[in-house]
Amino acid sequence: MVEDAPDVETTGWRVADEVLEALLETIRESDEDGQPTIDFDGFVAERLADGSAYRLETPTATVEIEASTVADAGASPASRDDPSRALEPIAPYVTNWYVWERTVGGRETARRAFLRWCEGAPLDDPDVETGETKTDASDVLERYDALESGVVRHWGELEITARLARESSGHSGCGERVYEIRHVQDADATDETLEDHNDPRDAREIVTYDEDGRYRPLKTAPTLVTGWHFAGLSGDDLVETVRTIYPATIANWHREQRGDLDVDHWLETAERQTGIYDVIDELPREALEWLTEACCVDSQCLKRREWEYAADEPIDTDHGDGVFPCREPCSLVVAAARKWAILESEEEKTWELELTTTEMNQLAEIVNAVADGRVDEIREADVYDGANRYRARYLRAKRMDDGSFGEEATDR
Ligand code: SF4
């Protein structure tokens, strides 16, 4: 019996034999255990009070299957035909249940949460404090519609597209998803113009160097090379590829979603350092503003900084808008802090330097160009830019005997 059936043409989904078998088996077994049968993403299955049938309910349609059909299911292929056809109006809900509970599985894992995020599904993790599951009757039909054309999400510099896999492309038609990853800057590039990959291990090479062939010490720096894509990935391969490109980001994002991200603030991190990094706890408090401005803002790192100077002492620098959080000062920041801790121990002096106003401004232009990574963009012909190579060489020739401001600068 079908009530309020949706337009099946718009979904075009059938319930494959293995999905049907899994569904009937689950209904049968959980019913024997006296458990509620299924309650997932708006799909509810339960036995009628008189025991004659099972009611399979979704927000758009309800199907009833006789108890004898459920009991006989699996006996022969022919016995599957009727329930299979009866389930067509709710096929998206059934295949959605199958994909998440049977194919993906891993309740409460970061992998599952990330895959659900990729297609805009609500997370189904229980809240850490209340134990309540957040999943709601999300509109599976709307989600399936979006998955038909591809749900696009951005994770750092990655553009991830989730799609429904069709039987025509060699999949089983059980509602599996396939994923594609490319650089956000390649959003409009045709597949033919991109280097094709399908092995997550290929990502190791992609993340190692930037466009200029320089080693990338910080994997979350916005310097990922363009010109590649991973296509036809399974959920597991998608997660492995993302983990290679941005290590630990999925796990920390998931902890944050569950409300149990354990943050190590600057003081805790600094105080536990030993050996050559022991000095970083001597970095002055105000220097943390400069350090985070130098290293942690969005232009330098795609993580959203969640650590502060101490739990009750925030750092004013912008935390960033990244999807994934940063839970502690990273090794690059610790290494840089060692240098700054040593430099900050130097005494300040007043210097007297003979420069024209334009030359003084030029020093600022040079510092800004280096700090913003603009040096390579300044054309040789652009002598109006103070950081132009010829302008800098002219200043050096005029004011820097022996390669430094030396005798020109007087320590007063
Ligand atoms: S400490 Fe700063 S630079 Fe390092 S990963 Fe975190 S936000 Fe990025």
Short mmCIF file of C-alpha atoms and ligand atoms in Angstrom, two decimals:
data_model
loop_
_atom_site.label_atom_id
_atom_site.label_comp_id
_atom_site.label_asym_id
_atom_site.label_seq_id
_atom_site.Cartn_x
_atom_site.Cartn_y
_atom_site.Cartn_z
CA MET A 1 0.00 0.00 0.00
CA VAL A 2 1.38 3.40 -0.93
CA GLU A 3 0.21 6.75 0.36
CA ASP A 4 1.25 10.15 -0.96
CA ALA A 5 3.78 8.69 -3.34
CA PRO A 6 6.28 11.26 -4.67
CA ASP A 7 7.03 11.59 -8.33
CA VAL A 8 9.28 8.58 -8.81
CA GLU A 9 10.41 9.94 -12.16
CA THR A 10 12.17 12.75 -10.38
CA THR A 11 14.14 10.32 -8.20
CA GLY A 12 14.47 7.43 -10.62
CA TRP A 13 15.76 5.16 -7.91
CA ARG A 14 15.02 1.51 -7.46
CA VAL A 15 15.86 -0.69 -4.53
CA ALA A 16 18.55 -3.15 -5.58
CA ASP A 17 18.35 -6.76 -4.38
CA GLU A 18 21.16 -6.41 -1.85
CA VAL A 19 19.54 -3.29 -0.37
CA LEU A 20 16.20 -5.05 -0.12
CA GLU A 21 17.77 -8.08 1.55
CA ALA A 22 19.59 -5.89 4.05
CA LEU A 23 16.41 -3.96 4.79
CA LEU A 24 14.25 -7.01 5.38
CA GLU A 25 16.96 -8.70 7.41
CA THR A 26 17.31 -5.61 9.61
CA ILE A 27 13.56 -5.35 10.11
CA ARG A 28 13.31 -9.03 10.96
CA GLU A 29 16.25 -9.17 13.33
CA SER A 30 15.63 -5.95 15.21
CA ASP A 31 11.98 -6.86 15.57
CA GLU A 32 12.94 -10.23 17.10
CA ASP A 33 15.15 -8.36 19.56
CA GLY A 34 12.21 -6.20 20.54
CA GLN A 35 14.13 -3.13 19.31
CA PRO A 36 12.64 -0.29 17.27
CA THR A 37 13.38 -1.37 13.73
CA ILE A 38 14.73 1.60 11.78
CA ASP A 39 14.70 5.32 12.51
CA PHE A 40 17.19 7.05 10.28
CA ASP A 41 17.28 10.34 8.32
CA GLY A 42 13.48 10.54 8.26
CA PHE A 43 12.98 6.88 7.38
CA VAL A 44 11.09 4.94 10.06
CA ALA A 45 10.22 1.26 9.90
CA GLU A 46 8.08 -0.41 12.55
CA ARG A 47 5.69 -3.27 12.96
CA LEU A 48 1.98 -2.50 13.15
CA ALA A 49 0.39 -3.14 16.52
CA ASP A 50 -1.60 -6.14 15.22
CA GLY A 51 1.61 -7.68 13.83
CA SER A 52 0.18 -8.11 10.34
CA ALA A 53 2.56 -5.80 8.51
CA TYR A 54 5.49 -3.41 8.72
CA ARG A 55 4.98 0.27 8.11
CA LEU A 56 7.84 2.00 6.32
CA GLU A 57 7.33 5.71 6.68
CA THR A 58 9.11 8.71 5.17
CA PRO A 59 8.13 12.40 5.14
CA THR A 60 6.67 11.98 1.64
CA ALA A 61 5.26 8.47 1.44
CA THR A 62 4.35 5.42 3.47
CA VAL A 63 4.65 1.81 2.36
CA GLU A 64 3.35 -1.25 4.14
CA ILE A 65 4.84 -4.71 3.70
CA GLU A 66 3.06 -7.76 4.99
CA ALA A 67 4.79 -9.56 7.83
CA SER A 68 4.68 -12.84 5.89
CA THR A 69 6.60 -11.18 3.04
CA VAL A 70 9.29 -10.07 5.44
CA ALA A 71 9.45 -13.52 6.98
CA ASP A 72 9.70 -15.21 3.56
CA ALA A 73 12.17 -12.73 2.10
CA GLY A 74 15.38 -14.24 0.88
CA ALA A 75 13.73 -17.59 0.20
CA SER A 76 13.82 -17.01 -3.53
CA PRO A 77 14.61 -14.19 -5.96
CA ALA A 78 11.00 -14.16 -7.09
CA SER A 79 9.84 -13.42 -3.54
CA ARG A 80 11.76 -10.13 -3.70
CA ASP A 81 9.90 -8.72 -6.68
CA ASP A 82 6.82 -7.44 -4.91
CA PRO A 83 8.51 -5.66 -2.01
CA SER A 84 11.14 -4.29 -4.33
CA ARG A 85 8.50 -2.64 -6.51
CA ALA A 86 6.50 -1.52 -3.49
CA LEU A 87 9.54 0.28 -2.14
CA GLU A 88 10.20 2.35 -5.26
CA PRO A 89 8.33 5.44 -3.97
CA ILE A 90 10.63 5.56 -0.96
CA ALA A 91 13.72 4.22 -2.71
CA PRO A 92 15.89 7.28 -1.96
CA TYR A 93 15.22 6.90 1.78
CA VAL A 94 15.89 3.19 1.67
CA THR A 95 19.13 3.48 -0.31
CA ASN A 96 20.17 6.43 1.86
CA TRP A 97 19.70 4.25 4.96
CA TYR A 98 21.63 1.43 3.29
CA VAL A 99 24.55 3.64 2.27
CA TRP A 100 25.03 5.17 5.70
CA GLU A 101 24.31 2.15 7.84
CA ARG A 102 25.78 -0.62 5.70
CA THR A 103 28.25 0.83 3.18
CA VAL A 104 29.74 3.69 5.22
CA GLY A 105 28.96 2.48 8.74
CA GLY A 106 31.33 3.70 11.44
CA ARG A 107 28.87 5.56 13.61
CA GLU A 108 30.52 8.38 15.55
CA THR A 109 33.68 8.27 13.45
CA ALA A 110 35.29 11.32 11.88
CA ARG A 111 35.23 9.57 8.51
CA ARG A 112 31.45 9.16 8.55
CA ALA A 113 30.85 12.70 9.85
CA PHE A 114 33.04 14.16 7.11
CA LEU A 115 31.28 12.20 4.37
CA ARG A 116 27.93 13.40 5.67
CA TRP A 117 29.22 16.98 5.70
CA CYS A 118 30.35 16.54 2.09
CA GLU A 119 26.78 16.08 0.93
CA GLY A 120 25.21 18.54 3.35
CA ALA A 121 23.62 15.86 5.53
CA PRO A 122 23.20 16.61 9.24
CA LEU A 123 25.77 14.91 11.46
CA ASP A 124 24.36 11.92 13.29
CA ASP A 125 26.82 11.89 16.18
CA PRO A 126 25.42 11.96 19.70
CA ASP A 127 26.10 15.16 21.59
CA VAL A 128 29.05 14.68 23.93
CA GLU A 129 27.24 16.19 26.90
CA THR A 130 23.65 15.07 26.43
CA GLY A 131 24.22 11.85 24.51
CA GLU A 132 21.38 12.86 22.18
CA THR A 133 21.76 12.20 18.48
CA LYS A 134 21.56 15.32 16.37
CA THR A 135 20.23 13.65 13.24
CA ASP A 136 16.90 14.97 12.04
CA ALA A 137 14.44 14.19 9.33
CA SER A 138 16.61 15.93 6.76
CA ASP A 139 15.08 16.12 3.36
CA VAL A 140 16.61 13.11 1.68
CA LEU A 141 14.80 13.81 -1.58
CA GLU A 142 16.24 17.31 -1.73
CA ARG A 143 19.67 15.89 -0.92
CA TYR A 144 19.33 13.25 -3.65
CA ASP A 145 18.29 15.94 -6.11
CA ALA A 146 21.38 17.96 -5.21
CA LEU A 147 23.58 14.87 -5.41
CA GLU A 148 22.36 14.21 -8.93
CA SER A 149 24.03 17.39 -10.14
CA GLY A 150 26.79 17.30 -7.53
CA VAL A 151 27.07 18.82 -4.05
CA VAL A 152 30.12 21.08 -3.90
CA ARG A 153 31.90 21.82 -0.60
CA HIS A 154 35.13 23.65 0.12
CA TRP A 155 37.71 22.33 2.55
CA GLY A 156 40.67 24.70 2.63
CA GLU A 157 41.78 25.01 -0.98
CA LEU A 158 39.98 21.82 -1.95
CA GLU A 159 36.76 21.73 -3.90
CA ILE A 160 35.01 18.46 -3.14
CA THR A 161 32.05 17.30 -5.22
CA ALA A 162 29.79 14.49 -4.04
CA ARG A 163 27.53 12.72 -6.53
CA LEU A 164 25.26 9.73 -6.65
CA ALA A 165 26.86 6.83 -8.51
CA ARG A 166 24.67 5.44 -11.23
CA GLU A 167 24.44 1.82 -12.32
CA SER A 168 25.26 2.99 -15.83
CA SER A 169 28.74 3.95 -14.62
CA GLY A 170 29.50 0.48 -13.26
CA HIS A 171 28.13 0.93 -9.72
CA SER A 172 25.60 -1.30 -8.03
CA GLY A 173 22.80 1.25 -7.90
CA CYS A 174 22.60 0.96 -4.14
CA GLY A 175 22.85 4.69 -3.60
CA GLU A 176 26.67 4.83 -3.39
CA ARG A 177 28.31 8.21 -3.62
CA VAL A 178 31.35 9.06 -5.72
CA TYR A 179 33.60 12.01 -5.03
CA GLU A 180 35.87 14.34 -6.93
CA ILE A 181 38.55 16.65 -5.54
CA ARG A 182 40.28 19.52 -7.28
CA HIS A 183 41.84 22.84 -6.34
CA VAL A 184 39.26 25.60 -5.80
CA GLN A 185 41.05 27.69 -8.40
CA ASP A 186 40.38 24.90 -10.93
CA ALA A 187 36.64 25.02 -10.29
CA ASP A 188 35.88 25.93 -13.90
CA ALA A 189 38.66 23.92 -15.54
CA THR A 190 37.63 21.09 -17.85
CA ASP A 191 38.68 17.59 -16.79
CA GLU A 192 40.92 17.24 -19.85
CA THR A 193 43.06 20.16 -18.77
CA LEU A 194 43.73 18.66 -15.33
CA GLU A 195 46.15 15.90 -14.37
CA ASP A 196 44.02 12.88 -13.57
CA HIS A 197 44.52 10.88 -10.33
CA ASN A 198 42.55 8.21 -8.53
CA ASP A 199 45.06 6.85 -6.02
CA PRO A 200 45.04 8.79 -2.70
CA ARG A 201 48.80 8.16 -2.39
CA ASP A 202 49.36 10.49 -5.37
CA ALA A 203 48.38 13.36 -3.08
CA ARG A 204 51.70 13.05 -1.22
CA GLU A 205 53.54 14.42 -4.22
CA ILE A 206 50.98 17.15 -4.86
CA VAL A 207 51.33 18.60 -1.35
CA THR A 208 55.13 18.60 -1.15
CA TYR A 209 56.06 21.66 -3.24
CA ASP A 210 54.39 24.94 -4.15
CA GLU A 211 53.99 26.41 -7.66
CA ASP A 212 57.57 27.71 -7.53
CA GLY A 213 58.96 24.31 -6.52
CA ARG A 214 59.60 25.37 -2.92
CA TYR A 215 59.06 22.85 -0.14
CA ARG A 216 55.82 23.43 1.80
CA PRO A 217 56.64 23.02 5.51
CA LEU A 218 53.07 23.94 6.52
CA LYS A 219 50.56 21.71 4.77
CA THR A 220 47.68 24.04 5.58
CA ALA A 221 49.38 27.07 3.97
CA PRO A 222 47.31 28.41 1.04
CA THR A 223 50.00 27.39 -1.42
CA LEU A 224 48.63 24.13 -2.80
CA VAL A 225 49.49 23.69 -6.46
CA THR A 226 46.70 23.70 -9.05
CA GLY A 227 46.17 21.63 -12.21
CA TRP A 228 45.11 18.20 -10.88
CA HIS A 229 41.97 16.34 -9.89
CA PHE A 230 41.02 13.06 -8.23
CA ALA A 231 37.90 11.61 -9.83
CA GLY A 232 35.64 8.64 -9.11
CA LEU A 233 36.79 8.31 -5.49
CA SER A 234 34.97 6.12 -2.99
CA GLY A 235 34.21 7.62 0.41
CA ASP A 236 37.23 5.89 1.97
CA ASP A 237 39.55 7.10 -0.79
CA LEU A 238 38.18 10.63 -0.49
CA VAL A 239 38.90 10.68 3.24
CA GLU A 240 42.40 9.26 2.74
CA THR A 241 43.18 11.86 0.05
CA VAL A 242 41.99 14.74 2.22
CA ARG A 243 43.95 13.37 5.19
CA THR A 244 47.07 13.36 3.04
CA ILE A 245 46.56 16.89 1.78
CA TYR A 246 45.49 18.37 5.13
CA PRO A 247 46.63 16.00 7.92
CA ALA A 248 44.49 15.79 11.07
CA THR A 249 41.98 18.38 9.83
CA ILE A 250 39.09 15.92 9.60
CA ALA A 251 39.73 14.49 13.07
CA ASN A 252 40.00 17.92 14.71
CA TRP A 253 36.96 19.26 12.86
CA HIS A 254 35.00 16.23 14.04
CA ARG A 255 36.10 16.73 17.64
CA GLU A 256 34.97 20.33 17.39
CA GLN A 257 31.60 19.29 15.95
CA ARG A 258 31.12 16.94 18.90
CA GLY A 259 32.14 19.66 21.32
CA ASP A 260 35.26 17.92 22.57
CA LEU A 261 38.13 19.66 20.77
CA ASP A 262 40.98 19.64 23.29
CA VAL A 263 42.81 22.93 22.83
CA ASP A 264 46.39 23.44 24.01
CA HIS A 265 46.96 27.15 24.50
CA TRP A 266 50.27 28.93 24.04
CA LEU A 267 51.39 28.83 27.68
CA GLU A 268 50.79 25.09 28.01
CA THR A 269 52.59 24.42 24.72
CA ALA A 270 55.51 26.72 25.55
CA GLU A 271 55.99 25.36 29.03
CA ARG A 272 56.27 21.75 27.96
CA GLN A 273 59.02 22.47 25.39
CA THR A 274 62.47 21.09 26.11
CA GLY A 275 65.91 21.30 24.49
CA ILE A 276 66.44 24.13 22.01
CA TYR A 277 62.75 25.10 22.15
CA ASP A 278 62.81 25.57 25.91
CA VAL A 279 63.26 29.32 25.37
CA ILE A 280 59.92 29.97 23.72
CA ASP A 281 58.17 30.52 27.03
CA GLU A 282 60.33 33.65 27.33
CA LEU A 283 58.62 35.25 24.34
CA PRO A 284 56.93 38.42 25.68
CA ARG A 285 53.16 38.35 25.95
CA GLU A 286 52.67 41.12 23.34
CA ALA A 287 54.83 39.21 20.86
CA LEU A 288 52.05 36.58 20.59
CA GLU A 289 49.94 39.17 18.77
CA TRP A 290 52.74 39.69 16.24
CA LEU A 291 53.49 35.97 15.96
CA THR A 292 49.89 35.04 15.17
CA GLU A 293 49.62 37.98 12.76
CA ALA A 294 52.76 36.71 11.03
CA CYS A 295 51.86 33.01 10.83
CA CYS A 296 48.25 32.16 11.62
CA VAL A 297 45.98 34.54 9.70
CA ASP A 298 44.05 33.28 6.66
CA SER A 299 46.60 34.59 4.18
CA GLN A 300 49.22 32.30 5.75
CA CYS A 301 47.30 29.30 7.10
CA LEU A 302 43.86 27.89 6.35
CA LYS A 303 43.24 26.57 9.85
CA ARG A 304 41.05 28.60 12.17
CA ARG A 305 43.11 29.32 15.28
CA GLU A 306 41.32 28.16 18.40
CA TRP A 307 44.27 28.43 20.79
CA GLU A 308 44.91 31.60 22.75
CA TYR A 309 47.68 32.82 25.03
CA ALA A 310 45.85 31.01 27.85
CA ALA A 311 42.28 29.78 28.24
CA ASP A 312 41.31 33.02 29.99
CA GLU A 313 43.59 35.32 28.00
CA PRO A 314 42.69 35.66 24.32
CA ILE A 315 44.98 36.89 21.57
CA ASP A 316 43.46 39.79 19.63
CA THR A 317 44.64 38.71 16.17
CA ASP A 318 41.88 37.52 13.84
CA HIS A 319 41.26 33.79 14.28
CA GLY A 320 40.51 33.17 10.61
CA ASP A 321 37.47 31.73 8.85
CA GLY A 322 38.76 28.24 8.04
CA VAL A 323 36.40 25.25 8.15
CA PHE A 324 38.81 23.24 10.28
CA PRO A 325 40.25 24.34 13.61
CA CYS A 326 43.83 24.62 14.86
CA ARG A 327 44.01 23.16 18.35
CA GLU A 328 47.59 24.05 19.31
CA PRO A 329 50.62 26.02 18.10
CA CYS A 330 52.16 23.94 15.31
CA SER A 331 55.81 22.97 14.91
CA LEU A 332 56.41 25.76 12.40
CA VAL A 333 55.14 28.35 14.86
CA VAL A 334 57.16 26.82 17.69
CA ALA A 335 60.33 26.91 15.56
CA ALA A 336 59.70 30.53 14.54
CA ALA A 337 58.90 31.46 18.15
CA ARG A 338 62.33 30.18 19.21
CA LYS A 339 63.96 32.67 16.85
CA TRP A 340 61.71 35.51 17.98
CA ALA A 341 62.25 34.68 21.66
CA ILE A 342 65.99 35.06 21.10
CA LEU A 343 65.58 38.25 19.04
CA GLU A 344 63.21 39.79 21.58
CA SER A 345 65.86 39.37 24.28
CA GLU A 346 68.02 41.96 22.47
CA GLU A 347 68.03 45.46 23.83
CA GLU A 348 66.36 48.14 21.77
CA LYS A 349 68.56 51.02 20.60
CA THR A 350 67.94 54.30 18.82
CA TRP A 351 69.56 54.55 15.39
CA GLU A 352 70.34 57.57 13.30
CA LEU A 353 70.12 56.91 9.59
CA GLU A 354 70.45 59.43 6.77
CA LEU A 355 67.74 58.75 4.22
CA THR A 356 65.45 60.89 2.12
CA THR A 357 61.75 60.63 2.94
CA THR A 358 61.22 58.56 -0.18
CA GLU A 359 64.03 56.19 0.81
CA MET A 360 62.54 55.78 4.28
CA ASN A 361 59.16 54.98 2.72
CA GLN A 362 60.90 52.60 0.36
CA LEU A 363 62.18 50.53 3.30
CA ALA A 364 58.57 50.09 4.40
CA GLU A 365 57.54 49.14 0.86
CA ILE A 366 60.26 46.48 0.74
CA VAL A 367 59.24 45.01 4.10
CA ASN A 368 55.58 44.95 3.02
CA ALA A 369 56.37 43.29 -0.32
CA VAL A 370 58.42 40.55 1.36
CA ALA A 371 55.85 40.01 4.14
CA ASP A 372 53.00 39.75 1.63
CA GLY A 373 54.94 37.43 -0.69
CA ARG A 374 54.65 39.96 -3.53
CA VAL A 375 58.29 40.21 -4.51
CA ASP A 376 58.02 37.87 -7.50
CA GLU A 377 55.01 39.78 -8.81
CA ILE A 378 56.79 43.14 -9.09
CA ARG A 379 57.83 43.65 -12.68
CA GLU A 380 61.35 44.79 -13.42
CA ALA A 381 59.95 47.69 -15.43
CA ASP A 382 57.80 48.90 -12.52
CA VAL A 383 60.29 51.32 -10.98
CA TYR A 384 57.42 53.15 -9.27
CA ASP A 385 57.19 50.28 -6.75
CA GLY A 386 59.68 50.81 -3.93
CA ALA A 387 60.24 47.04 -3.75
CA ASN A 388 61.20 46.89 -7.44
CA ARG A 389 64.52 45.08 -7.81
CA TYR A 390 66.28 48.00 -9.53
CA ARG A 391 64.98 50.42 -6.90
CA ALA A 392 66.26 48.16 -4.12
CA ARG A 393 69.65 47.71 -5.83
CA TYR A 394 69.93 51.49 -6.31
CA LEU A 395 69.21 52.04 -2.59
CA ARG A 396 71.80 49.44 -1.66
CA ALA A 397 74.42 50.98 -3.97
CA LYS A 398 73.78 54.44 -2.57
CA ARG A 399 73.29 53.77 1.16
CA MET A 400 74.75 50.37 2.05
CA ASP A 401 78.50 50.29 1.95
CA ASP A 402 79.71 46.72 2.53
CA GLY A 403 76.17 45.44 2.11
CA SER A 404 74.77 47.03 5.27
CA PHE A 405 73.74 50.45 6.49
CA GLY A 406 76.98 50.19 8.55
CA GLU A 407 78.68 53.52 9.12
CA GLU A 408 75.63 55.39 7.80
CA ALA A 409 73.63 54.18 10.77
CA THR A 410 74.84 55.59 14.03
CA ASP A 411 74.02 53.87 17.31
CA ARG A 412 73.30 56.80 19.65
S1 SF4 B 1 49.61 27.39 14.75
FE1 SF4 B 1 48.98 28.94 13.28
S2 SF4 B 1 50.21 28.51 11.46
FE2 SF4 B 1 50.31 26.69 12.76
S3 SF4 B 1 48.66 25.37 11.99
FE3 SF4 B 1 47.81 26.59 13.67
S4 SF4 B 1 46.87 28.40 12.72
FE4 SF4 B 1 48.25 27.42 11.23
#
